[in-house]
Short mmCIF file of C-alpha atoms and ligand atoms in Angstrom, two decimals:
data_model
loop_
_atom_site.label_atom_id
_atom_site.label_comp_id
_atom_site.label_asym_id
_atom_site.label_seq_id
_atom_site.Cartn_x
_atom_site.Cartn_y
_atom_site.Cartn_z
CA MET A 3 -71.93 -1.49 36.80
CA SER A 4 -71.12 -4.97 38.03
CA ASP A 5 -68.19 -5.77 40.28
CA GLU A 6 -67.63 -8.99 38.35
CA PRO A 7 -64.74 -9.04 35.92
CA THR A 8 -66.35 -9.31 32.50
CA GLY A 9 -63.48 -10.04 30.13
CA GLU A 10 -60.54 -12.41 30.19
CA ALA A 11 -58.05 -9.76 31.25
CA PRO A 12 -57.24 -9.69 34.97
CA ALA A 13 -59.44 -7.25 36.85
CA ALA A 14 -58.01 -3.84 37.65
CA GLY A 15 -58.59 -2.22 41.02
CA ALA A 16 -62.15 -1.29 41.87
CA GLN A 17 -61.31 2.43 41.86
CA PRO A 18 -59.81 4.40 39.00
CA TYR A 19 -57.28 5.69 41.49
CA ASP A 20 -56.54 5.31 45.16
CA PRO A 21 -56.56 8.71 46.90
CA ALA A 22 -54.27 7.31 49.57
CA MET A 23 -51.56 7.07 46.92
CA LEU A 24 -51.64 10.78 46.23
CA ASP A 25 -51.57 11.46 49.98
CA LEU A 26 -48.54 9.23 50.29
CA ALA A 27 -46.75 11.02 47.46
CA ARG A 28 -47.69 14.34 49.03
CA ARG A 29 -46.21 13.25 52.37
CA HIS A 30 -42.89 12.19 50.83
CA ALA A 31 -42.77 15.32 48.66
CA GLY A 32 -43.53 17.50 51.67
CA GLU A 33 -40.69 15.96 53.67
CA TRP A 34 -38.28 16.52 50.79
CA LEU A 35 -39.33 20.12 50.26
CA ALA A 36 -39.31 21.00 53.97
CA ALA A 37 -35.73 19.74 54.33
CA LEU A 38 -34.43 21.57 51.23
CA PRO A 39 -33.18 24.82 52.81
CA ASP A 40 -30.83 23.10 55.26
CA ARG A 41 -29.98 19.66 53.92
CA PRO A 42 -26.57 19.01 52.29
CA VAL A 43 -26.79 20.25 48.72
CA PRO A 44 -24.85 17.54 46.81
CA PRO A 45 -26.10 13.94 46.65
CA ARG A 46 -24.70 11.62 49.31
CA ALA A 47 -25.15 8.30 47.50
CA GLY A 48 -24.02 7.20 44.05
CA VAL A 49 -26.02 5.38 41.39
CA GLY A 50 -24.78 1.94 42.47
CA GLU A 51 -25.75 2.47 46.11
CA VAL A 52 -29.21 3.65 45.10
CA MET A 53 -29.62 0.60 42.82
CA ASP A 54 -28.74 -1.64 45.76
CA ALA A 55 -31.29 0.14 47.92
CA LEU A 56 -33.99 -0.02 45.23
CA GLY A 57 -33.31 -3.74 44.67
CA ARG A 58 -31.79 -4.87 41.40
CA ASP A 59 -33.73 -8.06 40.68
CA LEU A 60 -36.93 -8.08 38.64
CA PRO A 61 -39.65 -9.18 41.09
CA GLU A 62 -41.51 -12.33 40.06
CA HIS A 63 -44.60 -11.01 41.78
CA GLY A 64 -45.62 -7.45 42.38
CA GLU A 65 -45.75 -5.57 45.65
CA PRO A 66 -48.40 -3.12 46.86
CA ALA A 67 -48.33 0.31 45.27
CA ASP A 68 -47.75 2.12 48.58
CA ALA A 69 -44.73 -0.08 49.28
CA VAL A 70 -43.33 0.83 45.85
CA ILE A 71 -43.65 4.54 46.57
CA ASP A 72 -42.15 4.21 50.06
CA ARG A 73 -39.25 2.20 48.62
CA LEU A 74 -38.67 4.79 45.89
CA ALA A 75 -38.68 7.75 48.27
CA GLU A 76 -36.41 6.09 50.81
CA ALA A 77 -33.92 4.57 48.38
CA ALA A 78 -33.62 7.48 45.96
CA GLU A 79 -33.48 10.36 48.44
CA PRO A 80 -29.79 10.03 49.42
CA GLY A 81 -28.99 10.08 45.71
CA LEU A 82 -30.78 13.35 44.99
CA SER A 83 -29.16 16.78 44.63
CA ALA A 84 -30.95 19.53 46.48
CA THR A 85 -31.40 21.45 43.24
CA GLY A 86 -34.20 23.37 44.94
CA SER A 87 -31.82 24.57 47.68
CA PRO A 88 -31.20 28.33 47.71
CA ARG A 89 -27.47 27.48 47.80
CA PHE A 90 -27.41 25.25 44.71
CA TYR A 91 -25.23 27.06 42.15
CA GLY A 92 -24.17 24.14 39.95
CA TRP A 93 -24.40 24.24 36.12
CA VAL A 94 -27.48 26.39 35.39
CA ILE A 95 -30.33 24.62 37.14
CA GLY A 96 -33.45 26.24 38.51
CA GLY A 97 -35.68 25.33 41.42
CA ALA A 98 -39.45 24.97 41.41
CA GLN A 99 -41.81 27.71 42.57
CA PRO A 100 -44.62 26.21 44.68
CA VAL A 101 -47.35 27.41 42.31
CA ALA A 102 -45.57 25.83 39.35
CA LEU A 103 -45.07 22.57 41.21
CA ALA A 104 -48.77 22.43 42.10
CA ALA A 105 -49.73 23.09 38.48
CA ASP A 106 -47.30 20.38 37.40
CA TRP A 107 -49.03 17.86 39.69
CA LEU A 108 -52.34 18.71 38.05
CA VAL A 109 -50.76 18.26 34.63
CA SER A 110 -49.70 14.74 35.67
CA ALA A 111 -53.09 13.92 37.16
CA TRP A 112 -54.94 15.19 34.09
CA ASP A 113 -52.50 13.23 31.90
CA GLN A 114 -53.38 15.14 28.77
CA ASN A 115 -51.64 14.61 25.48
CA ALA A 116 -51.02 18.23 24.47
CA VAL A 117 -50.52 17.33 20.82
CA LEU A 118 -53.75 18.70 19.34
CA ARG A 119 -56.13 21.51 20.22
CA ILE A 120 -59.18 19.25 20.00
CA ILE A 121 -57.85 16.73 22.52
CA SER A 122 -57.08 19.19 25.28
CA PRO A 123 -58.52 22.67 24.82
CA GLY A 124 -58.06 23.25 28.55
CA THR A 125 -54.28 22.92 28.54
CA VAL A 126 -53.76 24.36 25.05
CA ALA A 127 -55.57 27.52 26.18
CA ALA A 128 -53.26 27.94 29.19
CA GLU A 129 -50.18 27.32 27.02
CA GLU A 130 -51.31 29.79 24.36
CA ILE A 131 -51.93 32.50 26.93
CA ALA A 132 -48.52 31.79 28.46
CA ALA A 133 -46.98 32.05 24.97
CA THR A 134 -48.47 35.50 24.40
CA TRP A 135 -47.33 36.68 27.83
CA LEU A 136 -43.81 35.34 27.28
CA LEU A 137 -43.39 37.33 24.06
CA ASP A 138 -44.66 40.43 25.84
CA LEU A 139 -42.38 39.99 28.88
CA LEU A 140 -39.31 39.28 26.75
CA GLY A 141 -39.98 42.16 24.35
CA LEU A 142 -40.25 39.86 21.32
CA PRO A 143 -42.52 40.38 18.33
CA ALA A 144 -46.17 39.64 19.14
CA GLY A 145 -47.48 36.88 16.92
CA SER A 146 -44.23 34.91 16.86
CA ASP A 147 -44.76 31.15 16.94
CA VAL A 148 -44.07 29.63 20.37
CA GLY A 149 -43.46 25.94 21.06
CA PHE A 150 -43.08 24.25 24.45
CA ALA A 151 -40.14 21.89 24.19
CA THR A 152 -38.33 19.67 26.71
CA GLY A 153 -35.51 22.14 27.21
CA ALA A 154 -33.38 24.78 25.55
CA THR A 155 -31.57 22.16 23.47
CA SER A 156 -34.72 20.87 21.83
CA ALA A 157 -36.02 24.46 21.54
CA GLN A 158 -32.79 25.35 19.71
CA PHE A 159 -33.38 22.35 17.46
CA ALA A 160 -36.91 23.57 16.62
CA CYS A 161 -35.65 27.09 15.86
CA LEU A 162 -32.71 25.88 13.76
CA ALA A 163 -35.03 23.55 11.84
CA ALA A 164 -37.08 26.61 10.87
CA ALA A 165 -33.87 28.50 10.06
CA ARG A 166 -32.57 25.69 7.86
CA SER A 167 -35.85 25.46 6.00
CA GLU A 168 -35.96 29.19 5.33
CA VAL A 169 -32.36 29.84 4.27
CA LEU A 170 -32.53 26.88 1.88
CA ARG A 171 -35.92 27.94 0.51
CA ARG A 172 -34.37 31.29 -0.37
CA ALA A 173 -31.73 29.31 -2.31
CA ASP A 174 -34.52 27.45 -4.18
CA TRP A 175 -34.05 24.26 -2.19
CA ASP A 176 -36.97 22.49 -0.50
CA VAL A 177 -35.26 20.69 2.37
CA GLU A 178 -38.45 19.03 3.59
CA ALA A 179 -38.84 17.31 0.20
CA GLN A 180 -35.25 17.06 -1.01
CA GLY A 181 -33.28 16.47 2.20
CA MET A 182 -29.77 17.73 2.80
CA ALA A 183 -27.76 15.60 0.36
CA GLY A 184 -26.85 17.81 -2.59
CA SER A 185 -28.34 20.96 -1.05
CA PRO A 186 -26.57 24.31 -1.19
CA ARG A 187 -24.05 24.41 1.65
CA ILE A 188 -25.29 26.31 4.70
CA ARG A 189 -22.67 28.47 6.39
CA TRP A 190 -23.31 27.94 10.05
CA ILE A 191 -21.61 30.52 12.28
CA ALA A 192 -21.49 30.95 16.05
CA GLY A 193 -19.39 32.72 18.67
CA ALA A 194 -16.38 30.87 20.08
CA GLU A 195 -18.10 30.83 23.49
CA ARG A 196 -21.53 29.61 22.37
CA HIS A 197 -23.11 26.91 24.54
CA GLY A 198 -22.18 23.40 23.38
CA THR A 199 -25.84 22.51 22.90
CA MET A 200 -25.99 24.86 19.90
CA ASP A 201 -23.55 22.48 18.20
CA LEU A 202 -25.73 19.56 19.24
CA ALA A 203 -28.96 21.06 17.89
CA ALA A 204 -27.21 21.87 14.61
CA ARG A 205 -25.71 18.39 14.41
CA TYR A 206 -29.18 16.81 14.53
CA LEU A 207 -30.02 18.93 11.47
CA GLY A 208 -26.97 17.97 9.41
CA LEU A 209 -25.39 21.41 9.66
CA GLY A 210 -22.05 20.10 10.94
CA ALA A 211 -19.87 22.00 13.38
CA PRO A 212 -20.15 25.80 13.43
CA THR A 213 -17.49 28.13 12.06
CA LEU A 214 -16.39 29.98 15.17
CA VAL A 215 -16.08 33.74 15.49
CA ALA A 216 -13.75 35.37 18.03
CA CYS A 217 -15.18 36.69 21.30
CA ASP A 218 -14.00 39.43 23.66
CA ASP A 219 -12.68 38.85 27.18
CA GLN A 220 -16.22 38.36 28.56
CA GLY A 221 -17.19 35.86 25.87
CA ARG A 222 -19.27 38.25 23.73
CA ILE A 223 -19.10 37.69 19.99
CA ARG A 224 -17.00 40.40 18.32
CA ALA A 225 -19.11 42.20 15.73
CA ASP A 226 -16.06 43.06 13.60
CA ALA A 227 -15.00 39.40 13.55
CA LEU A 228 -18.54 38.37 12.61
CA ALA A 229 -18.54 40.88 9.74
CA ASP A 230 -15.17 39.52 8.51
CA GLU A 231 -16.44 35.94 8.62
CA LEU A 232 -19.66 36.80 6.77
CA GLU A 233 -17.67 38.55 4.04
CA ARG A 234 -15.65 35.41 3.43
CA GLY A 235 -18.43 33.63 1.52
CA GLU A 236 -21.97 33.74 0.23
CA GLY A 237 -25.08 31.58 0.07
CA PRO A 238 -27.38 30.44 2.88
CA VAL A 239 -26.18 31.51 6.35
CA ILE A 240 -27.33 30.90 9.91
CA VAL A 241 -25.77 32.86 12.78
CA ALA A 242 -26.22 31.98 16.46
CA LEU A 243 -25.90 34.66 19.12
CA GLN A 244 -26.08 34.26 22.88
CA ALA A 245 -27.91 35.96 25.75
CA GLY A 246 -26.07 34.85 28.87
CA ASN A 247 -22.61 33.26 28.71
CA ILE A 248 -22.49 30.42 31.24
CA HIS A 249 -19.19 31.65 32.71
CA SER A 250 -19.56 35.42 32.64
CA GLY A 251 -23.29 35.90 32.10
CA ALA A 252 -22.36 38.28 29.23
CA PHE A 253 -24.69 39.18 26.37
CA ASP A 254 -23.74 39.44 22.70
CA PRO A 255 -24.13 42.88 21.03
CA PHE A 256 -27.48 41.98 19.44
CA ALA A 257 -28.32 45.20 17.61
CA GLU A 258 -25.00 45.41 15.78
CA ALA A 259 -24.62 41.66 15.20
CA CYS A 260 -28.19 41.32 13.85
CA ARG A 261 -27.67 44.25 11.49
CA ILE A 262 -24.43 42.81 10.13
CA ALA A 263 -25.88 39.31 9.82
CA HIS A 264 -29.08 40.46 8.14
CA GLU A 265 -27.11 42.51 5.62
CA ALA A 266 -25.49 39.22 4.65
CA GLY A 267 -28.91 37.55 4.35
CA ALA A 268 -28.46 35.42 7.46
CA TRP A 269 -31.06 33.97 9.79
CA VAL A 270 -30.15 34.98 13.35
CA HIS A 271 -30.96 32.73 16.28
CA VAL A 272 -30.43 33.74 19.93
CA ASP A 273 -29.71 31.10 22.58
CA GLY A 274 -31.00 32.70 25.76
CA ALA A 275 -31.54 29.62 27.91
CA PHE A 276 -31.24 31.72 31.06
CA GLY A 277 -30.14 35.15 29.82
CA LEU A 278 -33.23 35.94 27.76
CA TRP A 279 -34.99 36.67 31.06
CA ALA A 280 -32.92 39.83 31.53
CA ALA A 281 -35.34 41.35 29.01
CA ALA A 282 -38.17 40.97 31.57
CA SER A 283 -36.45 43.31 34.05
CA PRO A 284 -36.60 47.07 33.44
CA ARG A 285 -33.28 47.37 35.32
CA LEU A 286 -31.47 44.76 33.27
CA ARG A 287 -33.23 45.04 29.92
CA HIS A 288 -30.42 47.19 28.53
CA LEU A 289 -28.29 44.02 28.38
CA THR A 290 -30.58 42.64 25.68
CA ALA A 291 -30.85 45.76 23.49
CA GLY A 292 -31.55 44.72 19.89
CA LEU A 293 -32.70 41.23 20.93
CA ALA A 294 -35.99 41.55 19.04
CA ASP A 295 -34.11 42.09 15.76
CA ALA A 296 -33.28 38.36 15.58
CA ASP A 297 -35.38 35.75 13.75
CA SER A 298 -35.70 33.13 16.50
CA TRP A 299 -35.03 32.74 20.21
CA SER A 300 -34.84 29.82 22.62
CA THR A 301 -35.03 29.81 26.38
CA ASP A 302 -35.80 27.61 29.36
CA ALA A 303 -38.63 27.95 31.84
CA HIS A 304 -37.00 25.31 34.06
CA LYS A 305 -34.01 27.52 34.84
CA THR A 306 -34.60 31.18 35.70
CA LEU A 307 -38.40 31.05 35.80
CA SER A 308 -38.29 28.09 38.23
CA VAL A 309 -40.88 25.72 36.86
CA PRO A 310 -40.20 22.03 37.54
CA TYR A 311 -38.23 20.10 34.93
CA ASP A 312 -38.81 20.05 32.05
CA CYS A 313 -39.79 23.03 29.94
CA GLY A 314 -37.93 24.84 27.17
CA ILE A 315 -39.43 27.43 24.83
CA ALA A 316 -38.85 27.89 21.09
CA MET A 317 -39.91 31.20 19.56
CA VAL A 318 -39.81 32.01 15.85
CA ARG A 319 -40.81 35.35 14.33
CA ASP A 320 -42.20 33.90 11.10
CA ALA A 321 -44.56 30.98 11.57
CA ALA A 322 -44.29 29.66 8.01
CA PRO A 323 -40.80 28.11 8.18
CA MET A 324 -41.48 26.68 11.63
CA ARG A 325 -44.61 24.90 10.39
CA ARG A 326 -42.84 23.73 7.22
CA ALA A 327 -40.07 22.22 9.28
CA LEU A 328 -42.05 20.72 12.14
CA SER A 329 -45.67 20.09 11.32
CA LEU A 330 -46.99 16.68 10.38
CA GLN A 331 -49.93 16.10 8.08
CA ALA A 332 -51.57 12.76 8.78
CA SER A 333 -55.05 11.44 8.16
CA TYR A 334 -55.59 10.50 11.79
CA LEU A 335 -54.57 13.93 13.13
CA GLN A 336 -57.49 16.28 12.75
CA ALA A 337 -55.90 19.65 12.36
CA ALA A 338 -57.32 22.69 14.09
CA ASP A 339 -59.26 25.06 11.88
CA VAL A 340 -57.86 28.05 13.77
CA GLY A 341 -54.23 28.50 14.67
CA ALA A 342 -51.55 25.87 14.79
CA ASP A 343 -51.67 22.72 16.81
CA PRO A 344 -49.04 22.43 19.55
CA HIS A 345 -47.12 19.68 17.77
CA GLU A 346 -46.40 21.96 14.79
CA LYS A 347 -43.97 24.03 16.83
CA VAL A 348 -41.72 21.45 18.49
CA ALA A 349 -39.92 18.22 17.65
CA GLU A 350 -42.28 16.13 19.78
CA LEU A 351 -45.66 14.83 18.66
CA SER A 352 -47.18 13.44 21.87
CA ARG A 353 -46.13 15.33 24.95
CA ARG A 354 -47.27 16.38 28.41
CA ALA A 355 -48.89 19.80 28.80
CA ARG A 356 -45.57 21.19 29.96
CA GLY A 357 -46.47 24.82 29.29
CA VAL A 358 -49.16 24.86 31.99
CA PRO A 359 -46.78 25.38 34.97
CA THR A 360 -45.27 28.30 33.05
CA TRP A 361 -48.75 29.83 32.77
CA ALA A 362 -49.22 29.32 36.54
CA VAL A 363 -45.97 30.99 37.54
CA LEU A 364 -46.56 33.95 35.20
CA ARG A 365 -50.12 34.34 36.50
CA HIS A 366 -48.81 34.18 40.08
CA LEU A 367 -45.93 36.63 39.66
CA GLY A 368 -47.29 39.04 37.11
CA ARG A 369 -45.03 41.42 35.19
CA ASP A 370 -43.57 43.07 38.29
CA GLY A 371 -43.08 39.76 40.07
CA VAL A 372 -41.09 38.32 37.17
CA ALA A 373 -38.93 41.46 37.12
CA GLY A 374 -38.47 41.13 40.89
CA LEU A 375 -37.37 37.50 40.50
CA ILE A 376 -34.77 38.40 37.85
CA ASP A 377 -33.49 41.37 39.88
CA ARG A 378 -33.23 39.22 43.00
CA LEU A 379 -31.12 36.60 41.20
CA ALA A 380 -28.83 39.22 39.67
CA GLY A 381 -28.63 41.13 42.98
CA SER A 382 -27.69 37.95 44.84
CA ALA A 383 -24.98 37.23 42.27
CA ARG A 384 -23.59 40.73 42.88
CA LEU A 385 -23.55 40.15 46.66
CA ILE A 386 -21.86 36.77 46.25
CA ALA A 387 -19.24 38.25 43.92
CA ASP A 388 -18.47 41.15 46.28
CA GLY A 389 -18.34 38.86 49.30
CA LEU A 390 -16.09 36.29 47.64
CA ALA A 391 -13.76 38.97 46.23
CA ALA A 392 -13.07 40.06 49.81
CA LEU A 393 -11.86 36.57 50.82
CA PRO A 394 -8.06 36.12 50.84
CA GLY A 395 -6.69 34.92 47.51
CA VAL A 396 -10.05 34.86 45.69
CA GLU A 397 -10.29 36.59 42.34
CA VAL A 398 -13.61 37.20 40.57
CA LEU A 399 -12.83 36.72 36.89
CA ASN A 400 -15.95 38.05 35.19
CA GLU A 401 -17.82 41.33 35.06
CA VAL A 402 -20.88 40.35 37.08
CA VAL A 403 -23.62 41.75 34.87
CA PHE A 404 -26.26 39.09 35.47
CA THR A 405 -26.46 35.81 37.42
CA GLN A 406 -23.03 34.22 36.88
CA VAL A 407 -19.97 34.54 39.12
CA CYS A 408 -16.67 32.89 38.18
CA ILE A 409 -13.87 32.78 40.73
CA ALA A 410 -10.35 31.38 40.84
CA LEU A 411 -7.66 31.03 43.49
CA GLU A 412 -3.95 31.54 42.93
CA ASP A 413 -3.56 28.47 40.71
CA ASP A 414 -5.61 25.64 39.19
CA VAL A 415 -4.64 23.13 41.86
CA ALA A 416 -5.94 25.40 44.60
CA THR A 417 -9.12 26.23 42.69
CA GLU A 418 -9.91 22.57 42.08
CA ALA A 419 -9.19 21.76 45.72
CA LEU A 420 -11.71 24.42 46.77
CA SER A 421 -14.32 22.95 44.46
CA ARG A 422 -13.79 19.45 45.91
CA ALA A 423 -13.83 20.76 49.47
CA LEU A 424 -17.12 22.58 48.85
CA TRP A 425 -18.67 19.35 47.54
CA THR A 426 -17.52 17.42 50.60
CA ASP A 427 -18.72 20.14 52.96
CA GLY A 428 -22.14 20.29 51.30
CA GLU A 429 -23.48 23.65 52.51
CA VAL A 430 -22.98 25.17 49.06
CA LEU A 431 -22.84 23.49 45.66
CA ALA A 432 -20.72 25.31 43.05
CA MET A 433 -18.99 23.44 40.27
CA THR A 434 -15.58 23.67 38.74
CA SER A 435 -15.12 24.44 35.06
CA ARG A 436 -12.43 25.84 32.77
CA TRP A 437 -12.68 29.34 31.36
CA HIS A 438 -9.96 31.09 29.33
CA ASP A 439 -7.50 28.34 30.19
CA ARG A 440 -8.00 28.57 33.93
CA ALA A 441 -9.75 26.32 36.41
CA VAL A 442 -12.67 28.26 37.88
CA VAL A 443 -15.43 27.70 40.39
CA ARG A 444 -18.69 28.85 38.92
CA PHE A 445 -21.65 30.18 40.91
CA SER A 446 -24.78 30.24 38.79
CA VAL A 447 -27.56 32.00 40.71
CA SER A 448 -30.62 30.33 39.26
CA ASN A 449 -32.88 29.53 42.19
CA TRP A 450 -35.85 31.68 43.09
CA GLY A 451 -35.04 31.23 46.81
CA THR A 452 -31.55 32.73 46.63
CA ASP A 453 -31.87 36.11 48.33
CA ALA A 454 -29.48 38.45 50.19
CA ALA A 455 -29.52 36.31 53.34
CA GLN A 456 -28.67 33.17 51.37
CA ALA A 457 -25.97 35.07 49.46
CA ARG A 458 -24.36 36.08 52.79
CA ARG A 459 -24.63 32.51 54.09
CA THR A 460 -22.98 31.33 50.86
CA VAL A 461 -20.05 33.71 51.25
CA ALA A 462 -19.63 32.71 54.89
CA ALA A 463 -19.64 29.00 53.98
CA VAL A 464 -17.07 29.46 51.20
CA GLY A 465 -14.93 31.54 53.57
CA ARG A 466 -15.11 28.82 56.23
CA VAL A 467 -14.24 26.02 53.77
CA LEU A 468 -11.39 28.05 52.28
CA GLY A 469 -10.06 28.81 55.75
CA GLU A 470 -10.12 25.11 56.70
CA LEU A 471 -8.40 24.23 53.44
CA ARG A 472 -5.62 26.75 53.95
CA ALA A 473 -5.18 25.87 57.63
CA GLY A 474 -4.95 22.18 56.77
CA GLY A 475 -2.66 22.82 53.80
CA GLY A 476 -4.96 20.44 51.95
CA ALA A 477 -4.29 19.52 48.34
CA GLY A 478 -1.96 22.42 47.69
CA ALA A 479 -4.67 25.00 48.36
CA ALA A 480 -2.65 26.61 51.12
CA GLY A 481 0.41 26.88 48.96
CA GLY A 482 1.17 29.37 46.27
CA GLY A 483 -0.56 32.15 48.29
C1 PLP B 524 -28.69 25.15 29.94
C2 PLP B 524 -28.33 25.83 28.67
C3 PLP B 524 -28.65 25.26 27.43
C4 PLP B 524 -29.29 23.89 27.31
O1 PLP B 524 -30.51 23.86 27.96
P1 PLP B 524 -31.26 22.49 28.34
O2 PLP B 524 -32.50 22.96 28.99
O3 PLP B 524 -30.32 21.78 29.27
O4 PLP B 524 -31.48 21.73 27.10
C5 PLP B 524 -28.36 25.99 26.30
N1 PLP B 524 -27.75 27.19 26.37
C6 PLP B 524 -27.40 27.77 27.54
C7 PLP B 524 -26.75 29.11 27.55
C8 PLP B 524 -27.67 27.09 28.74
O5 PLP B 524 -27.35 27.65 29.91
#
């Protein structure tokens, strides 16, 4: 090979990659990861400040690659949340297990397009093994179709696309050919406390807003109310249930709800973005009794399982409707002669091999390690709930059955002041929300590093911040006691 440029295009670097670049990235990543356990949890800079630090103007001429990476690491870092901190309890966001992070780096370096089996047998094999293991761990029917999506929302979309196809097919309507205009109306039903992304996934599919069914005080769908709603009409029906309410962690009564819904001819989907993992713990599995009776399930690997963002998982019992809804026949795509290609089970065509880190973490933990992870998260939530309940004026509002703890002080003003004070303090990140018409502070235990010691440190930090707030009389938090 000659060193001389041969064409008219500018010459690229002499090497396909510069190993020093990976070393540089590794150094910055190592510094970030090493600081995680003790750095402030919330970001300290806003978007505008980070833009200033990055430099807003398009450069006329480039700068060396190492300078770009140094600039990125230095400018962005103050604007990052320590989502990998063992005291990050905001929203429902997981950390990254080291083995999954390492696998994710390989996925980036390999840069495979996991669209077709023939392009990347190496990553498709790992994803297909992970898929089989996931069904086993979660107690779902072997042989269900499994797609690796960007998150639970897009996994819900994939599952609901299969559901829509099937309930309309049973009403003699071919939605893939005929579209939605003029189709039989689909009755789309969900619990009043479903996650908002169920509405979003359904909206993409033209299902409109769900008809809502009453829930009990923990946010579980009421089976009697579901039965009443189903009796009110006929025709194609889709019902969404939930494993893991984001405020209470509660689980819908799957066995009874699936029976009632199936008697009415419904397709039942379960959103278990974080809660589905209870099924992988012998101690907590009872929460998901009847789960396998549903027709489709969605979950995240980037939450409870702690693989790096992003990875959601769509699972559908019957492959046929999933393929009808999502597969693409095109002359340039050479279909596999065995099994489905990865793109036939998700909304994406081209995508990264995002299932590989899931394979790595399952291989690393094994069945008992996954159960241990789930039990540790739920056990830490229990410790946090008990510790917080003992602080003056703190009320734990939910039955702590899984990983969620919802607390409130004497009134909304005080609760919101606590949330703001925690953010400013930075040792613990827990976000405010509203549940049953009350301001709450929500602790979502979703990080693999949150153990008993971190739970105790969390309670101590909240106690300290609350004490300071009450002593200072800040923002009404001391009042109303
Ligand atoms: C997080 C979450 C979702 C959405 O998941 P994404 O990965 O953010 O798309 C859906 N349902 C529940 C219960 C969740 O906690």
